[in-house]
PDB file of C-alpha atoms in Angstrom:
ATOM      1  CA  VAL A 269       0.278   8.062   5.421  1.00 79.00           C
ATOM      2  CA  GLU A 270      -1.338   6.505   8.466  1.00 88.00           C
ATOM      3  CA  PRO A 271      -1.978   2.833   9.274  1.00 90.00           C
ATOM      4  CA  LEU A 272      -5.248   1.328   8.073  1.00 92.00           C
ATOM      5  CA  GLN A 273      -7.915   0.251  10.526  1.00 92.00           C
ATOM      6  CA  GLY A 274     -11.477  -1.082  10.419  1.00 93.00           C
ATOM      7  CA  LEU A 275     -12.373  -2.316   6.917  1.00 95.00           C
ATOM      8  CA  VAL A 276     -16.079  -3.238   6.547  1.00 95.00           C
ATOM      9  CA  TYR A 277     -18.741  -3.533   3.853  1.00 95.00           C
ATOM     10  CA  ALA A 278     -22.315  -2.491   4.584  1.00 92.00           C
ATOM     11  CA  CYS A 279     -24.832  -5.323   4.533  1.00 92.00           C
ATOM     12  CA  THR A 280     -26.336  -5.198   1.048  1.00 89.00           C
ATOM     13  CA  GLU A 281     -29.212  -7.204  -0.363  1.00 90.00           C
ATOM     14  CA  ARG A 282     -30.430  -6.840  -3.931  1.00 87.00           C
ATOM     15  CA  VAL A 283     -32.797  -8.595  -6.286  1.00 87.00           C
ATOM     16  CA  LEU A 284     -31.425  -8.222  -9.800  1.00 83.00           C
ATOM     17  CA  ASP A 285     -33.140  -8.752 -13.111  1.00 79.00           C
ATOM     18  CA  VAL A 286     -30.159 -10.161 -14.997  1.00 66.00           C
ATOM     19  CA  THR A 287     -32.025 -10.108 -18.306  1.00 68.00           C
ATOM     20  CA  GLY A 288     -30.895  -6.460 -18.398  1.00 58.00           C
ATOM     21  CA  ASP A 289     -34.307  -4.871 -17.988  1.00 49.00           C
ATOM     22  CA  ARG A 290     -33.883  -3.302 -14.550  1.00 49.00           C
ATOM     23  CA  GLU A 291     -32.717  -3.640 -10.972  1.00 45.00           C
ATOM     24  CA  ILE A 292     -35.731  -4.714  -8.914  1.00 48.00           C
ATOM     25  CA  HIS A 293     -34.588  -3.241  -5.570  1.00 47.00           C
ATOM     26  CA  GLN A 294     -35.206   0.493  -5.342  1.00 43.00           C
ATOM     27  CA  GLU A 295     -34.187   2.993  -2.694  1.00 44.00           C
ATOM     28  CA  PRO A 296     -37.066   3.845  -0.312  1.00 42.00           C
ATOM     29  CA  SER A 297     -37.323   7.421  -1.611  1.00 41.00           C
ATOM     30  CA  THR A 298     -37.634   6.316  -5.243  1.00 45.00           C
ATOM     31  CA  SER A 299     -41.059   6.495  -6.832  1.00 43.00           C
ATOM     32  CA  ARG A 300     -42.492   3.163  -7.885  1.00 46.00           C
ATOM     33  CA  LEU A 301     -44.257   4.828 -10.791  1.00 45.00           C
ATOM     34  CA  PRO A 302     -43.094   4.108 -14.350  1.00 48.00           C
ATOM     35  CA  PRO A 303     -40.466   6.483 -15.815  1.00 48.00           C
ATOM     36  CA  VAL A 304     -41.723   9.818 -17.111  1.00 45.00           C
ATOM     37  CA  ARG A 305     -40.984  10.844 -20.696  1.00 45.00           C
ATOM     38  CA  SER A 306     -38.985  14.016 -20.989  1.00 41.00           C
ATOM     39  CA  ILE A 307     -40.758  16.761 -22.881  1.00 42.00           C
ATOM     40  CA  LYS A 308     -37.464  18.175 -24.219  1.00 41.00           C
ATOM     41  CA  ALA A 309     -35.800  14.891 -25.138  1.00 39.00           C
ATOM     42  CA  HIS A 310     -38.232  12.646 -26.978  1.00 39.00           C
ATOM     43  CA  ASN A 311     -37.720   8.881 -26.676  1.00 36.00           C
ATOM     44  CA  HIS A 312     -35.484   9.255 -23.588  1.00 37.00           C
ATOM     45  CA  PHE A 313     -36.568   8.350 -20.097  1.00 38.00           C
ATOM     46  CA  LEU A 314     -35.641  10.325 -17.016  1.00 35.00           C
ATOM     47  CA  ARG A 315     -33.964   8.107 -14.440  1.00 34.00           C
ATOM     48  CA  PRO A 316     -33.188   8.647 -10.755  1.00 32.00           C
ATOM     49  CA  ARG A 317     -29.594   9.819 -10.185  1.00 32.00           C
ATOM     50  CA  HIS A 318     -28.687   6.679  -8.210  1.00 35.00           C
ATOM     51  CA  TYR A 319     -29.713   4.385 -11.107  1.00 36.00           C
ATOM     52  CA  ARG A 320     -27.139   1.653 -11.688  1.00 42.00           C
ATOM     53  CA  ARG A 321     -26.334  -0.275 -14.822  1.00 48.00           C
ATOM     54  CA  PRO A 322     -29.195  -2.781 -15.261  1.00 52.00           C
ATOM     55  CA  GLY A 323     -28.677  -6.175 -13.678  1.00 63.00           C
ATOM     56  CA  CYS A 324     -25.612  -5.133 -11.625  1.00 80.00           C
ATOM     57  CA  PHE A 325     -24.882  -4.171  -8.050  1.00 84.00           C
ATOM     58  CA  SER A 326     -22.112  -2.242  -6.364  1.00 90.00           C
ATOM     59  CA  VAL A 327     -21.074  -1.890  -2.720  1.00 93.00           C
ATOM     60  CA  ALA A 328     -18.230   0.316  -1.468  1.00 95.00           C
ATOM     61  CA  PRO A 329     -15.972  -0.422   1.502  1.00 96.00           C
ATOM     62  CA  VAL A 330     -15.712   1.747   4.597  1.00 95.00           C
ATOM     63  CA  ILE A 331     -12.315   2.196   6.235  1.00 95.00           C
ATOM     64  CA  GLU A 332     -12.448   3.539   9.787  1.00 94.00           C
ATOM     65  CA  LYS A 333      -8.942   5.038   9.712  1.00 93.00           C
ATOM     66  CA  GLY A 334      -6.392   5.658   6.949  1.00 93.00           C
ATOM     67  CA  ALA A 335      -6.600   5.500   3.155  1.00 94.00           C
ATOM     68  CA  ALA A 336      -5.925   2.417   1.032  1.00 96.00           C
ATOM     69  CA  ASP A 337      -3.715   2.411  -2.062  1.00 96.00           C
ATOM     70  CA  PHE A 338      -5.117  -0.876  -3.382  1.00 97.00           C
ATOM     71  CA  PHE A 339      -7.364  -3.816  -2.473  1.00 98.00           C
ATOM     72  CA  GLU A 340      -7.094  -7.597  -2.904  1.00 98.00           C
ATOM     73  CA  VAL A 341      -9.507 -10.507  -2.426  1.00 98.00           C
ATOM     74  CA  GLU A 342      -8.930 -14.216  -1.736  1.00 97.00           C
ATOM     75  CA  PRO A 343     -10.310 -16.586  -2.897  1.00 97.00           C
ATOM     76  CA  PRO A 344     -11.470 -14.996  -6.171  1.00 96.00           C
ATOM     77  CA  LEU A 345     -15.072 -13.754  -6.296  1.00 94.00           C
ATOM     78  CA  PRO A 346     -17.634 -15.723  -8.356  1.00 89.00           C
ATOM     79  CA  GLU A 347     -17.693 -15.248 -12.123  1.00 88.00           C
ATOM     80  CA  GLY A 348     -19.319 -11.944 -13.057  1.00 89.00           C
ATOM     81  CA  VAL A 349     -18.481 -10.273  -9.716  1.00 92.00           C
ATOM     82  CA  ARG A 350     -15.255  -8.312  -9.355  1.00 95.00           C
ATOM     83  CA  LEU A 351     -13.274  -6.276  -6.869  1.00 97.00           C
ATOM     84  CA  ASN A 352     -12.162  -2.855  -8.084  1.00 97.00           C
ATOM     85  CA  ARG A 353      -8.534  -2.960  -6.922  1.00 97.00           C
ATOM     86  CA  ARG A 354      -8.281   0.839  -6.749  1.00 96.00           C
ATOM     87  CA  THR A 355     -11.509   1.691  -4.865  1.00 96.00           C
ATOM     88  CA  GLY A 356     -12.377  -1.594  -3.136  1.00 96.00           C
ATOM     89  CA  ASP A 357     -15.889  -1.586  -4.628  1.00 96.00           C
ATOM     90  CA  ILE A 358     -17.385  -5.034  -5.181  1.00 95.00           C
ATOM     91  CA  GLU A 359     -19.529  -4.885  -8.289  1.00 93.00           C
ATOM     92  CA  GLY A 360     -21.113  -6.846 -11.104  1.00 90.00           C
ATOM     93  CA  ALA A 361     -23.682  -9.583 -11.496  1.00 84.00           C
ATOM     94  CA  PRO A 362     -22.966 -13.260 -10.798  1.00 83.00           C
ATOM     95  CA  VAL A 363     -23.084 -15.664 -13.737  1.00 78.00           C
ATOM     96  CA  PHE A 364     -24.022 -19.312 -13.300  1.00 69.00           C
ATOM     97  CA  PRO A 365     -25.683 -21.716 -15.711  1.00 65.00           C
ATOM     98  CA  GLY A 366     -29.350 -22.347 -14.874  1.00 65.00           C
ATOM     99  CA  SER A 367     -30.835 -22.005 -11.405  1.00 69.00           C
ATOM    100  CA  SER A 368     -28.367 -22.309  -8.552  1.00 80.00           C
ATOM    101  CA  VAL A 369     -27.447 -21.255  -5.030  1.00 86.00           C
ATOM    102  CA  GLN A 370     -23.906 -20.350  -4.033  1.00 88.00           C
ATOM    103  CA  ASN A 371     -22.561 -19.227  -0.659  1.00 91.00           C
ATOM    104  CA  SER A 372     -18.944 -18.169  -0.336  1.00 93.00           C
ATOM    105  CA  VAL A 373     -16.652 -16.413   2.129  1.00 96.00           C
ATOM    106  CA  HIS A 374     -13.834 -14.149   0.927  1.00 97.00           C
ATOM    107  CA  THR A 375     -11.122 -12.114   2.635  1.00 97.00           C
ATOM    108  CA  VAL A 376     -10.741  -8.559   1.340  1.00 97.00           C
ATOM    109  CA  CYS A 377      -7.482  -6.759   2.176  1.00 97.00           C
ATOM    110  CA  ALA A 378      -6.900  -3.013   1.990  1.00 97.00           C
ATOM    111  CA  ASN A 379      -3.237  -2.043   1.647  1.00 96.00           C
ATOM    112  CA  ASN A 380      -1.122   1.107   1.848  1.00 96.00           C
ATOM    113  CA  ALA A 381       2.589   1.866   2.376  1.00 95.00           C
ATOM    114  CA  VAL A 382       2.266   1.535   6.172  1.00 93.00           C
ATOM    115  CA  GLY A 383       0.178  -1.602   6.514  1.00 93.00           C
ATOM    116  CA  THR A 384      -2.825  -3.765   5.788  1.00 95.00           C
ATOM    117  CA  THR A 385      -6.287  -4.283   7.212  1.00 96.00           C
ATOM    118  CA  SER A 386      -8.758  -6.948   6.189  1.00 96.00           C
ATOM    119  CA  CYS A 387     -12.251  -8.285   6.687  1.00 96.00           C
ATOM    120  CA  ARG A 388     -14.130 -11.399   5.708  1.00 96.00           C
ATOM    121  CA  ILE A 389     -17.257 -11.041   3.616  1.00 97.00           C
ATOM    122  CA  ARG A 390     -19.993 -13.553   2.941  1.00 96.00           C
ATOM    123  CA  LEU A 391     -21.586 -13.539  -0.493  1.00 94.00           C
ATOM    124  CA  ASP A 392     -24.882 -15.402  -0.895  1.00 92.00           C
ATOM    125  CA  VAL A 393     -26.231 -15.740  -4.426  1.00 89.00           C
ATOM    126  CA  CYS A 394     -29.472 -17.404  -5.470  1.00 89.00           C
ATOM    127  CA  ILE A 395     -30.122 -17.449  -9.203  1.00 82.00           C
ATOM    128  CA  GLY A 396     -33.671 -18.368 -10.018  1.00 80.00           C
ATOM    129  CA  THR A 397     -35.748 -18.747 -13.108  1.00 74.00           C
ATOM    130  CA  LEU A 398     -36.995 -15.840 -15.226  1.00 76.00           C
ATOM    131  CA  GLY A 399     -33.669 -13.995 -14.892  1.00 73.00           C
ATOM    132  CA  LEU A 400     -34.073 -12.965 -11.237  1.00 81.00           C
ATOM    133  CA  THR A 401     -31.095 -13.159  -8.872  1.00 84.00           C
ATOM    134  CA  LEU A 402     -31.008 -12.557  -5.115  1.00 87.00           C
ATOM    135  CA  LEU A 403     -27.635 -11.337  -3.926  1.00 88.00           C
ATOM    136  CA  ARG A 404     -26.619 -10.641  -0.325  1.00 92.00           C
ATOM    137  CA  LEU A 405     -23.188  -9.387   0.762  1.00 93.00           C
ATOM    138  CA  ARG A 406     -22.184  -8.703   4.346  1.00 94.00           C
ATOM    139  CA  THR A 407     -19.113  -8.445   6.561  1.00 94.00           C
ATOM    140  CA  VAL A 408     -18.619 -11.532   8.732  1.00 93.00           C
ATOM    141  CA  ARG A 409     -18.081 -10.749  12.425  1.00 83.00           C
ATOM    142  CA  SER A 410     -14.910 -12.252  13.928  1.00 73.00           C
ATOM    143  CA  LYS A 411     -16.740 -14.676  16.269  1.00 67.00           C
ATOM    144  CA  GLU A 412     -19.581 -15.549  13.882  1.00 63.00           C
ATOM    145  CA  ARG A 413     -20.024 -19.151  12.777  1.00 64.00           C
ATOM    146  CA  LEU A 414     -20.279 -19.690   9.025  1.00 55.00           C
TER     147      LEU A 414
END
């Protein structure tokens, strides 16, 4: 087991349809055409392989050196968003009543038997009308003002 070094999360921005219909943001290589019906499986739609559960997002951590046994976050993430303690993935869909904007900063720690590394993340959530939510997550640089 080697010491951990360099925990970061890629900057991620998503527009979610939290009514459960679909995730609005699509990867650049994804066709913007409607789903195609499968000839062999009637009433089932073919979906791209990267398709996520509707209305949710997920972002995985990157550790420069070492392997983490478990992850922790302080303060707790907003309701509906969770940290997978085993993988470090931050996933879910924020839940707030009505339209609202919430900005928060959290410290995520990766731990193993030899040590700990951490990073601060900023989570910006804007829940609008019609079930659309803008979510942005990014690692905060050490000298950056919040």
